[in-house]
Amino acid sequence: MTRETAGVAGDPGGPEVLVLPGPAEVGFAAAERIVEAVVPAIELRGRADVATTGGSTPAAIYRALVSDELRGLVPWASLHLWFGDDRFVARHHADSNVGPVDAILFGRDGGPGSPLPHPNVHPWPVDATLAAGGTAADCAAAYEAEMRASLATDAAGRPRLDVVLVGIGPDGHLLSVFPGSRAFDAPGWTTAVPAPSHVGPHVDRVTCTPGILDAAGSLLVVAHGAAKAAIVARILAGPRDERALPAQRARRAGATWLLDTAAAAGLSTGTGSR
Ligand code: 6PG
């Protein structure tokens, strides 16, 4: 696969930017980066913890992970999958971020699936919360308790995830941290977010707070399509204002942005090939 490695002109010390032809190539490259991160983590500590995302980008990544090229390289039994955020809906609801995991990684779409153990997938406890008549805030608190019981922390007390995968919203959000979000000031690892009116789906959310981005062993940002070109350019090349553009929290050294040509169209990148 021909890849262009790039930085953004005028942003030295910023993230690595990979520009690939289209969504399938972006998904495969992201899957390769996930494998490259989890294999040494498992060799070192016997498990790897990955936080995935919602939206349109994960499906191609999951399909790449279960592909003949990569499935044999993934240490499935020791891989744990978390969710950086979710919609406050039941797992079977079409808006749930667990849906693509159930479909592709567990083969409910009729595809090959994977040997990922079901207990290794850690969804937000929405179903249990709803059954108990609880709120999104209850759900967020329960997830934080599960995370704290399972995940190592860094020196600053933030969860140490081996990989955090995020997409970029049309308004520059990531996770469910929207422009002006109170999530920036939330004291813990998770918080509840009222249904956004400006982007869909218009349902309450539960989200990790931005701190998980800082402690990630590998921070992968994925975006594709011409509709994202302008916002990606603002995030990566425009003035920094993280509360206005939460995705700028991932505009940092150590992060890798995986873009297709269409989403990168607004960037003037210094590119090389390898
Ligand atoms: C969600 C995601 C959200 C998503 C972005 C990008 O629950 O919707 O976590 O942060 O990644 O909105 O979504 P698209 O890539 O589909 O535009």
PDB file of C-alpha atoms and ligand atoms in Angstrom:
ATOM      1  CA  MET A   1       0.000   0.000   0.000  1.00  0.00           C
ATOM      2  CA  THR A   2       1.434   3.393  -0.944  1.00  0.00           C
ATOM      3  CA  ARG A   3       1.157   5.743   1.965  1.00  0.00           C
ATOM      4  CA  GLU A   4       1.944   9.367   2.212  1.00  0.00           C
ATOM      5  CA  THR A   5       3.330  10.428   5.516  1.00  0.00           C
ATOM      6  CA  ALA A   6       2.724  14.039   6.192  1.00  0.00           C
ATOM      7  CA  GLY A   7       2.804  16.709   8.738  1.00  0.00           C
ATOM      8  CA  VAL A   8       0.856  19.895   8.392  1.00  0.00           C
ATOM      9  CA  ALA A   9       2.864  22.780   7.016  1.00  0.00           C
ATOM     10  CA  GLY A  10       3.424  25.300   9.793  1.00  0.00           C
ATOM     11  CA  ASP A  11       2.637  22.874  12.587  1.00  0.00           C
ATOM     12  CA  PRO A  12       5.980  21.371  13.617  1.00  0.00           C
ATOM     13  CA  GLY A  13       5.627  18.992  16.545  1.00  0.00           C
ATOM     14  CA  GLY A  14       2.069  18.275  15.513  1.00  0.00           C
ATOM     15  CA  PRO A  15       0.559  14.886  14.769  1.00  0.00           C
ATOM     16  CA  GLU A  16       1.585  12.469  12.071  1.00  0.00           C
ATOM     17  CA  VAL A  17      -0.878  12.783   9.193  1.00  0.00           C
ATOM     18  CA  LEU A  18      -1.328   9.830   6.856  1.00  0.00           C
ATOM     19  CA  VAL A  19      -3.225  10.529   3.657  1.00  0.00           C
ATOM     20  CA  LEU A  20      -4.636   7.488   1.878  1.00  0.00           C
ATOM     21  CA  PRO A  21      -6.819   7.096  -1.205  1.00  0.00           C
ATOM     22  CA  GLY A  22     -10.174   6.303   0.378  1.00  0.00           C
ATOM     23  CA  PRO A  23     -12.154   4.966   3.345  1.00  0.00           C
ATOM     24  CA  ALA A  24     -11.173   1.332   2.821  1.00  0.00           C
ATOM     25  CA  GLU A  25      -7.480   2.188   2.798  1.00  0.00           C
ATOM     26  CA  VAL A  26      -7.925   4.424   5.837  1.00  0.00           C
ATOM     27  CA  GLY A  27      -9.710   1.623   7.666  1.00  0.00           C
ATOM     28  CA  PHE A  28      -7.001  -0.896   6.823  1.00  0.00           C
ATOM     29  CA  ALA A  29      -4.223   1.475   7.883  1.00  0.00           C
ATOM     30  CA  ALA A  30      -5.994   2.154  11.176  1.00  0.00           C
ATOM     31  CA  ALA A  31      -6.396  -1.565  11.754  1.00  0.00           C
ATOM     32  CA  GLU A  32      -2.697  -2.087  11.071  1.00  0.00           C
ATOM     33  CA  ARG A  33      -1.839   0.630  13.617  1.00  0.00           C
ATOM     34  CA  ILE A  34      -4.094  -1.055  16.164  1.00  0.00           C
ATOM     35  CA  VAL A  35      -2.337  -4.393  15.635  1.00  0.00           C
ATOM     36  CA  GLU A  36       1.064  -2.681  15.878  1.00  0.00           C
ATOM     37  CA  ALA A  37       0.029  -1.197  19.238  1.00  0.00           C
ATOM     38  CA  VAL A  38      -1.729  -4.150  20.873  1.00  0.00           C
ATOM     39  CA  VAL A  39       0.806  -6.887  20.097  1.00  0.00           C
ATOM     40  CA  PRO A  40       3.644  -5.350  22.191  1.00  0.00           C
ATOM     41  CA  ALA A  41       1.174  -4.330  24.908  1.00  0.00           C
ATOM     42  CA  ILE A  42       0.056  -7.932  25.273  1.00  0.00           C
ATOM     43  CA  GLU A  43       3.620  -9.208  25.187  1.00  0.00           C
ATOM     44  CA  LEU A  44       4.430  -6.740  27.991  1.00  0.00           C
ATOM     45  CA  ARG A  45       1.414  -7.031  30.290  1.00  0.00           C
ATOM     46  CA  GLY A  46      -0.750  -9.849  28.988  1.00  0.00           C
ATOM     47  CA  ARG A  47      -3.587  -7.650  27.788  1.00  0.00           C
ATOM     48  CA  ALA A  48      -4.309  -4.662  25.616  1.00  0.00           C
ATOM     49  CA  ASP A  49      -7.093  -2.134  26.079  1.00  0.00           C
ATOM     50  CA  VAL A  50      -8.504  -0.300  23.076  1.00  0.00           C
ATOM     51  CA  ALA A  51     -11.171   2.394  23.159  1.00  0.00           C
ATOM     52  CA  THR A  52     -13.127   2.522  19.940  1.00  0.00           C
ATOM     53  CA  THR A  53     -15.495   5.120  18.611  1.00  0.00           C
ATOM     54  CA  GLY A  54     -18.849   5.551  16.927  1.00  0.00           C
ATOM     55  CA  GLY A  55     -19.925   7.004  13.624  1.00  0.00           C
ATOM     56  CA  SER A  56     -19.109   5.813  10.142  1.00  0.00           C
ATOM     57  CA  THR A  57     -15.400   5.112  10.451  1.00  0.00           C
ATOM     58  CA  PRO A  58     -15.098   2.035  12.711  1.00  0.00           C
ATOM     59  CA  ALA A  59     -16.825  -0.441  10.376  1.00  0.00           C
ATOM     60  CA  ALA A  60     -14.000  -0.421   7.810  1.00  0.00           C
ATOM     61  CA  ILE A  61     -11.493  -0.807  10.639  1.00  0.00           C
ATOM     62  CA  TYR A  62     -13.323  -3.797  12.115  1.00  0.00           C
ATOM     63  CA  ARG A  63     -13.634  -5.384   8.655  1.00  0.00           C
ATOM     64  CA  ALA A  64      -9.892  -4.985   8.181  1.00  0.00           C
ATOM     65  CA  LEU A  65      -9.200  -6.564  11.570  1.00  0.00           C
ATOM     66  CA  VAL A  66     -11.228  -9.674  10.654  1.00  0.00           C
ATOM     67  CA  SER A  67      -9.775  -9.807   7.126  1.00  0.00           C
ATOM     68  CA  ASP A  68      -7.583 -12.713   6.005  1.00  0.00           C
ATOM     69  CA  GLU A  69      -4.607 -10.312   5.987  1.00  0.00           C
ATOM     70  CA  LEU A  70      -4.886  -9.237   9.627  1.00  0.00           C
ATOM     71  CA  ARG A  71      -7.120 -11.589  11.641  1.00  0.00           C
ATOM     72  CA  GLY A  72      -4.272 -14.001  12.343  1.00  0.00           C
ATOM     73  CA  LEU A  73      -2.120 -11.181  13.715  1.00  0.00           C
ATOM     74  CA  VAL A  74      -4.642  -9.989  16.301  1.00  0.00           C
ATOM     75  CA  PRO A  75      -4.206 -11.509  19.803  1.00  0.00           C
ATOM     76  CA  TRP A  76      -7.994 -11.647  20.212  1.00  0.00           C
ATOM     77  CA  ALA A  77      -8.096 -13.515  23.518  1.00  0.00           C
ATOM     78  CA  SER A  78      -6.108 -10.760  25.275  1.00  0.00           C
ATOM     79  CA  LEU A  79      -7.715  -7.787  23.541  1.00  0.00           C
ATOM     80  CA  HIS A  80     -10.227  -5.691  25.499  1.00  0.00           C
ATOM     81  CA  LEU A  81     -12.517  -3.282  23.718  1.00  0.00           C
ATOM     82  CA  TRP A  82     -13.917  -0.182  25.411  1.00  0.00           C
ATOM     83  CA  PHE A  83     -15.969   2.666  23.966  1.00  0.00           C
ATOM     84  CA  GLY A  84     -14.802   6.275  24.153  1.00  0.00           C
ATOM     85  CA  ASP A  85     -18.435   7.279  24.077  1.00  0.00           C
ATOM     86  CA  ASP A  86     -21.856   6.016  23.168  1.00  0.00           C
ATOM     87  CA  ARG A  87     -25.385   7.124  22.667  1.00  0.00           C
ATOM     88  CA  PHE A  88     -27.639   6.522  25.690  1.00  0.00           C
ATOM     89  CA  VAL A  89     -29.664   3.884  23.858  1.00  0.00           C
ATOM     90  CA  ALA A  90     -30.075   0.114  24.208  1.00  0.00           C
ATOM     91  CA  ARG A  91     -27.377  -2.097  22.691  1.00  0.00           C
ATOM     92  CA  HIS A  92     -29.750  -3.348  19.982  1.00  0.00           C
ATOM     93  CA  HIS A  93     -30.760   0.215  19.022  1.00  0.00           C
ATOM     94  CA  ALA A  94     -29.560   1.313  15.571  1.00  0.00           C
ATOM     95  CA  ASP A  95     -27.728   4.286  17.117  1.00  0.00           C
ATOM     96  CA  SER A  96     -25.676   2.235  19.555  1.00  0.00           C
ATOM     97  CA  ASN A  97     -21.931   2.295  18.940  1.00  0.00           C
ATOM     98  CA  VAL A  98     -21.835  -1.353  19.940  1.00  0.00           C
ATOM     99  CA  GLY A  99     -23.812  -2.237  16.817  1.00  0.00           C
ATOM    100  CA  PRO A 100     -20.865  -2.421  14.396  1.00  0.00           C
ATOM    101  CA  VAL A 101     -18.907  -4.479  16.948  1.00  0.00           C
ATOM    102  CA  ASP A 102     -21.770  -6.974  17.240  1.00  0.00           C
ATOM    103  CA  ALA A 103     -22.227  -7.019  13.476  1.00  0.00           C
ATOM    104  CA  ILE A 104     -18.632  -7.293  12.298  1.00  0.00           C
ATOM    105  CA  LEU A 105     -16.483  -8.528  15.176  1.00  0.00           C
ATOM    106  CA  PHE A 106     -19.134 -10.987  16.353  1.00  0.00           C
ATOM    107  CA  GLY A 107     -20.238 -11.902  12.842  1.00  0.00           C
ATOM    108  CA  ARG A 108     -23.885 -10.976  13.131  1.00  0.00           C
ATOM    109  CA  ASP A 109     -23.593  -9.468   9.648  1.00  0.00           C
ATOM    110  CA  GLY A 110     -22.956 -12.928   8.217  1.00  0.00           C
ATOM    111  CA  GLY A 111     -19.263 -12.181   7.819  1.00  0.00           C
ATOM    112  CA  PRO A 112     -16.317 -14.110   9.290  1.00  0.00           C
ATOM    113  CA  GLY A 113     -16.524 -12.476  12.736  1.00  0.00           C
ATOM    114  CA  SER A 114     -13.622 -12.899  15.128  1.00  0.00           C
ATOM    115  CA  PRO A 115     -12.669 -15.015  18.155  1.00  0.00           C
ATOM    116  CA  LEU A 116     -12.853 -11.912  20.382  1.00  0.00           C
ATOM    117  CA  PRO A 117     -14.322 -13.185  23.674  1.00  0.00           C
ATOM    118  CA  HIS A 118     -17.654 -11.538  24.471  1.00  0.00           C
ATOM    119  CA  PRO A 119     -16.552 -10.655  28.041  1.00  0.00           C
ATOM    120  CA  ASN A 120     -13.673  -8.675  26.505  1.00  0.00           C
ATOM    121  CA  VAL A 121     -16.102  -6.126  25.081  1.00  0.00           C
ATOM    122  CA  HIS A 122     -16.992  -3.472  27.651  1.00  0.00           C
ATOM    123  CA  PRO A 123     -19.998  -1.474  26.483  1.00  0.00           C
ATOM    124  CA  TRP A 124     -21.396   1.394  28.494  1.00  0.00           C
ATOM    125  CA  PRO A 125     -23.975  -0.265  30.820  1.00  0.00           C
ATOM    126  CA  VAL A 126     -26.906   1.419  29.100  1.00  0.00           C
ATOM    127  CA  ASP A 127     -29.200  -1.617  29.100  1.00  0.00           C
ATOM    128  CA  ALA A 128     -28.684  -2.223  32.822  1.00  0.00           C
ATOM    129  CA  THR A 129     -29.124   1.470  33.580  1.00  0.00           C
ATOM    130  CA  LEU A 130     -32.349   1.672  31.594  1.00  0.00           C
ATOM    131  CA  ALA A 131     -33.646  -1.501  33.249  1.00  0.00           C
ATOM    132  CA  ALA A 132     -33.013   0.080  36.651  1.00  0.00           C
ATOM    133  CA  GLY A 133     -34.694   3.329  35.651  1.00  0.00           C
ATOM    134  CA  GLY A 134     -31.377   5.153  35.844  1.00  0.00           C
ATOM    135  CA  THR A 135     -30.058   8.152  33.949  1.00  0.00           C
ATOM    136  CA  ALA A 136     -27.172   8.774  31.569  1.00  0.00           C
ATOM    137  CA  ALA A 137     -25.261  10.170  34.537  1.00  0.00           C
ATOM    138  CA  ASP A 138     -25.803   6.884  36.408  1.00  0.00           C
ATOM    139  CA  CYS A 139     -24.540   5.026  33.363  1.00  0.00           C
ATOM    140  CA  ALA A 140     -21.436   7.199  33.104  1.00  0.00           C
ATOM    141  CA  ALA A 141     -20.648   6.708  36.780  1.00  0.00           C
ATOM    142  CA  ALA A 142     -21.008   2.932  36.466  1.00  0.00           C
ATOM    143  CA  TYR A 143     -18.713   2.863  33.447  1.00  0.00           C
ATOM    144  CA  GLU A 144     -16.096   4.902  35.232  1.00  0.00           C
ATOM    145  CA  ALA A 145     -16.219   2.420  38.115  1.00  0.00           C
ATOM    146  CA  GLU A 146     -15.687  -0.456  35.677  1.00  0.00           C
ATOM    147  CA  MET A 147     -12.837   1.377  33.978  1.00  0.00           C
ATOM    148  CA  ARG A 148     -11.154   2.147  37.293  1.00  0.00           C
ATOM    149  CA  ALA A 149     -11.447  -1.496  38.317  1.00  0.00           C
ATOM    150  CA  SER A 150      -9.851  -2.702  35.077  1.00  0.00           C
ATOM    151  CA  LEU A 151      -7.448  -0.137  33.669  1.00  0.00           C
ATOM    152  CA  ALA A 152      -3.998   0.944  34.701  1.00  0.00           C
ATOM    153  CA  THR A 153      -3.455   4.659  35.215  1.00  0.00           C
ATOM    154  CA  ASP A 154      -0.645   7.018  34.348  1.00  0.00           C
ATOM    155  CA  ALA A 155       1.210   9.270  36.809  1.00  0.00           C
ATOM    156  CA  ALA A 156      -1.550  11.876  36.478  1.00  0.00           C
ATOM    157  CA  GLY A 157      -4.194   9.308  37.398  1.00  0.00           C
ATOM    158  CA  ARG A 158      -5.622   9.088  33.883  1.00  0.00           C
ATOM    159  CA  PRO A 159      -6.665   5.739  32.350  1.00  0.00           C
ATOM    160  CA  ARG A 160      -3.879   4.107  30.371  1.00  0.00           C
ATOM    161  CA  LEU A 161      -5.466   2.781  27.188  1.00  0.00           C
ATOM    162  CA  ASP A 162      -3.135   1.252  24.660  1.00  0.00           C
ATOM    163  CA  VAL A 163      -5.155   2.655  21.778  1.00  0.00           C
ATOM    164  CA  VAL A 164      -7.772   5.386  21.664  1.00  0.00           C
ATOM    165  CA  LEU A 165      -9.544   5.592  18.331  1.00  0.00           C
ATOM    166  CA  VAL A 166     -11.682   8.638  17.573  1.00  0.00           C
ATOM    167  CA  GLY A 167     -13.572  10.078  14.648  1.00  0.00           C
ATOM    168  CA  ILE A 168     -14.123  13.768  13.955  1.00  0.00           C
ATOM    169  CA  GLY A 169     -17.566  15.300  13.924  1.00  0.00           C
ATOM    170  CA  PRO A 170     -18.642  17.941  11.397  1.00  0.00           C
ATOM    171  CA  ASP A 171     -18.499  20.534  14.197  1.00  0.00           C
ATOM    172  CA  GLY A 172     -15.016  19.497  15.292  1.00  0.00           C
ATOM    173  CA  HIS A 173     -16.126  17.270  18.154  1.00  0.00           C
ATOM    174  CA  LEU A 174     -14.564  13.989  19.111  1.00  0.00           C
ATOM    175  CA  LEU A 175     -15.884  11.393  21.528  1.00  0.00           C
ATOM    176  CA  SER A 176     -19.129  13.140  22.553  1.00  0.00           C
ATOM    177  CA  VAL A 177     -17.239  16.258  23.553  1.00  0.00           C
ATOM    178  CA  PHE A 178     -18.947  18.967  21.536  1.00  0.00           C
ATOM    179  CA  PRO A 179     -17.836  22.605  21.141  1.00  0.00           C
ATOM    180  CA  GLY A 180     -18.218  24.404  24.455  1.00  0.00           C
ATOM    181  CA  SER A 181     -18.770  21.116  26.241  1.00  0.00           C
ATOM    182  CA  ARG A 182     -18.835  20.971  30.021  1.00  0.00           C
ATOM    183  CA  ALA A 183     -16.971  17.681  29.629  1.00  0.00           C
ATOM    184  CA  PHE A 184     -13.757  19.727  29.626  1.00  0.00           C
ATOM    185  CA  ASP A 185     -14.442  20.625  33.269  1.00  0.00           C
ATOM    186  CA  ALA A 186     -15.866  17.306  34.414  1.00  0.00           C
ATOM    187  CA  PRO A 187     -13.691  15.996  37.263  1.00  0.00           C
ATOM    188  CA  GLY A 188     -13.810  12.292  36.406  1.00  0.00           C
ATOM    189  CA  TRP A 189     -13.124   9.991  33.493  1.00  0.00           C
ATOM    190  CA  THR A 190     -16.714   9.993  32.195  1.00  0.00           C
ATOM    191  CA  THR A 191     -19.724  12.253  32.008  1.00  0.00           C
ATOM    192  CA  ALA A 192     -23.233  12.437  30.573  1.00  0.00           C
ATOM    193  CA  VAL A 193     -23.990  14.815  27.708  1.00  0.00           C
ATOM    194  CA  PRO A 194     -27.474  16.097  26.842  1.00  0.00           C
ATOM    195  CA  ALA A 195     -28.752  15.260  23.372  1.00  0.00           C
ATOM    196  CA  PRO A 196     -27.047  17.586  20.898  1.00  0.00           C
ATOM    197  CA  SER A 197     -29.412  19.601  18.698  1.00  0.00           C
ATOM    198  CA  HIS A 198     -26.831  20.548  16.057  1.00  0.00           C
ATOM    199  CA  VAL A 199     -25.571  17.101  15.104  1.00  0.00           C
ATOM    200  CA  GLY A 200     -27.304  13.752  15.001  1.00  0.00           C
ATOM    201  CA  PRO A 201     -28.298  11.490  16.415  1.00  0.00           C
ATOM    202  CA  HIS A 202     -30.209  13.765  18.745  1.00  0.00           C
ATOM    203  CA  VAL A 203     -30.019  11.467  21.742  1.00  0.00           C
ATOM    204  CA  ASP A 204     -28.365  11.784  25.140  1.00  0.00           C
ATOM    205  CA  ARG A 205     -24.771  10.646  25.178  1.00  0.00           C
ATOM    206  CA  VAL A 206     -22.282   9.176  27.618  1.00  0.00           C
ATOM    207  CA  THR A 207     -18.654   9.977  27.003  1.00  0.00           C
ATOM    208  CA  CYS A 208     -15.177   9.711  28.338  1.00  0.00           C
ATOM    209  CA  THR A 209     -13.718  13.080  29.168  1.00  0.00           C
ATOM    210  CA  PRO A 210     -10.855  14.466  27.070  1.00  0.00           C
ATOM    211  CA  GLY A 211      -8.200  13.270  29.492  1.00  0.00           C
ATOM    212  CA  ILE A 212      -8.294   9.775  28.016  1.00  0.00           C
ATOM    213  CA  LEU A 213      -6.835  11.254  24.846  1.00  0.00           C
ATOM    214  CA  ASP A 214      -3.762  12.495  26.683  1.00  0.00           C
ATOM    215  CA  ALA A 215      -2.787   9.198  28.291  1.00  0.00           C
ATOM    216  CA  ALA A 216      -3.391   7.023  25.230  1.00  0.00           C
ATOM    217  CA  GLY A 217      -0.485   4.827  24.204  1.00  0.00           C
ATOM    218  CA  SER A 218      -1.579   5.310  20.591  1.00  0.00           C
ATOM    219  CA  LEU A 219      -4.074   8.032  19.661  1.00  0.00           C
ATOM    220  CA  LEU A 220      -5.624   7.345  16.247  1.00  0.00           C
ATOM    221  CA  VAL A 221      -7.877   9.901  14.574  1.00  0.00           C
ATOM    222  CA  VAL A 222      -9.823   8.772  11.520  1.00  0.00           C
ATOM    223  CA  ALA A 223     -11.778  10.915   9.096  1.00  0.00           C
ATOM    224  CA  HIS A 224     -12.798  10.544   5.502  1.00  0.00           C
ATOM    225  CA  GLY A 225     -14.883  12.287   2.883  1.00  0.00           C
ATOM    226  CA  ALA A 226     -14.956  15.727   1.307  1.00  0.00           C
ATOM    227  CA  ALA A 227     -17.481  16.929   3.883  1.00  0.00           C
ATOM    228  CA  LYS A 228     -14.741  16.788   6.520  1.00  0.00           C
ATOM    229  CA  ALA A 229     -12.085  18.687   4.532  1.00  0.00           C
ATOM    230  CA  ALA A 230     -12.916  22.136   5.903  1.00  0.00           C
ATOM    231  CA  ILE A 231     -13.234  21.124   9.547  1.00  0.00           C
ATOM    232  CA  VAL A 232     -10.078  18.981   9.389  1.00  0.00           C
ATOM    233  CA  ALA A 233      -8.159  21.951   7.975  1.00  0.00           C
ATOM    234  CA  ARG A 234      -9.483  24.230  10.744  1.00  0.00           C
ATOM    235  CA  ILE A 235      -8.540  21.682  13.393  1.00  0.00           C
ATOM    236  CA  LEU A 236      -5.059  20.895  12.115  1.00  0.00           C
ATOM    237  CA  ALA A 237      -3.986  24.172  10.555  1.00  0.00           C
ATOM    238  CA  GLY A 238      -6.141  26.854  12.139  1.00  0.00           C
ATOM    239  CA  PRO A 239      -5.705  28.756  15.386  1.00  0.00           C
ATOM    240  CA  ARG A 240      -5.875  26.654  18.502  1.00  0.00           C
ATOM    241  CA  ASP A 241      -9.076  26.907  20.517  1.00  0.00           C
ATOM    242  CA  GLU A 242      -9.729  23.481  21.986  1.00  0.00           C
ATOM    243  CA  ARG A 243     -13.036  24.346  23.578  1.00  0.00           C
ATOM    244  CA  ALA A 244     -14.343  25.588  20.244  1.00  0.00           C
ATOM    245  CA  LEU A 245     -12.747  22.687  18.376  1.00  0.00           C
ATOM    246  CA  PRO A 246     -12.435  19.776  20.809  1.00  0.00           C
ATOM    247  CA  ALA A 247     -10.669  17.639  18.186  1.00  0.00           C
ATOM    248  CA  GLN A 248      -7.669  19.945  18.597  1.00  0.00           C
ATOM    249  CA  ARG A 249      -6.971  17.925  21.753  1.00  0.00           C
ATOM    250  CA  ALA A 250      -5.700  15.341  19.267  1.00  0.00           C
ATOM    251  CA  ARG A 251      -3.574  17.894  17.397  1.00  0.00           C
ATOM    252  CA  ARG A 252      -0.459  16.794  19.174  1.00  0.00           C
ATOM    253  CA  ALA A 253       2.773  14.930  18.731  1.00  0.00           C
ATOM    254  CA  GLY A 254       2.225  11.235  19.191  1.00  0.00           C
ATOM    255  CA  ALA A 255      -1.214  11.296  17.601  1.00  0.00           C
ATOM    256  CA  THR A 256      -1.763   9.835  14.147  1.00  0.00           C
ATOM    257  CA  TRP A 257      -4.414  11.248  11.858  1.00  0.00           C
ATOM    258  CA  LEU A 258      -5.545   8.862   9.150  1.00  0.00           C
ATOM    259  CA  LEU A 259      -7.326  10.766   6.396  1.00  0.00           C
ATOM    260  CA  ASP A 260      -8.429   9.940   2.940  1.00  0.00           C
ATOM    261  CA  THR A 261      -7.500  12.278   0.099  1.00  0.00           C
ATOM    262  CA  ALA A 262     -10.903  13.956   0.187  1.00  0.00           C
ATOM    263  CA  ALA A 263     -10.777  14.765   3.902  1.00  0.00           C
ATOM    264  CA  ALA A 264      -7.193  16.025   3.587  1.00  0.00           C
ATOM    265  CA  ALA A 265      -7.981  18.315   0.645  1.00  0.00           C
ATOM    266  CA  GLY A 266      -7.869  21.443   2.797  1.00  0.00           C
ATOM    267  CA  LEU A 267      -4.409  20.755   4.171  1.00  0.00           C
ATOM    268  CA  SER A 268      -1.075  21.897   2.796  1.00  0.00           C
ATOM    269  CA  THR A 269       0.985  18.996   3.967  1.00  0.00           C
ATOM    270  CA  GLY A 270       4.664  18.321   3.695  1.00  0.00           C
ATOM    271  CA  THR A 271       4.392  14.824   2.327  1.00  0.00           C
ATOM    272  CA  GLY A 272       6.820  12.040   1.669  1.00  0.00           C
ATOM    273  CA  SER A 273       6.090   8.516   0.556  1.00  0.00           C
ATOM    274  CA  ARG A 274       7.103   5.221   2.112  1.00  0.00           C
TER     275      ARG A 274
HETATM  276  C1  6PG B   1     -20.314   9.036  17.932  1.00  0.00           C
HETATM  277  C2  6PG B   1     -18.829   9.172  17.810  1.00  0.00           C
HETATM  278  C3  6PG B   1     -18.485  10.507  17.258  1.00  0.00           C
HETATM  279  C4  6PG B   1     -18.050  10.263  15.831  1.00  0.00           C
HETATM  280  C5  6PG B   1     -17.964  11.550  15.076  1.00  0.00           C
HETATM  281  C6  6PG B   1     -17.557  11.295  13.616  1.00  0.00           C
HETATM  282  O1  6PG B   1     -20.785   8.440  18.904  1.00  0.00           O
HETATM  283  O2  6PG B   1     -20.992   9.504  17.001  1.00  0.00           O
HETATM  284  O3  6PG B   1     -18.136   8.811  18.867  1.00  0.00           O
HETATM  285  O4  6PG B   1     -17.478  11.186  17.963  1.00  0.00           O
HETATM  286  O5  6PG B   1     -16.787   9.610  15.819  1.00  0.00           O
HETATM  287  O6  6PG B   1     -19.243  12.168  15.119  1.00  0.00           O
HETATM  288  O7  6PG B   1     -18.529  10.511  13.022  1.00  0.00           O
HETATM  289  P1  6PG B   1     -18.427  10.261  11.441  1.00  0.00           P
HETATM  290  O8  6PG B   1     -17.029   9.769  11.198  1.00  0.00           O
HETATM  291  O9  6PG B   1     -19.477   9.240  11.137  1.00  0.00           O
HETATM  292  O10 6PG B   1     -18.671  11.600  10.797  1.00  0.00           O
END
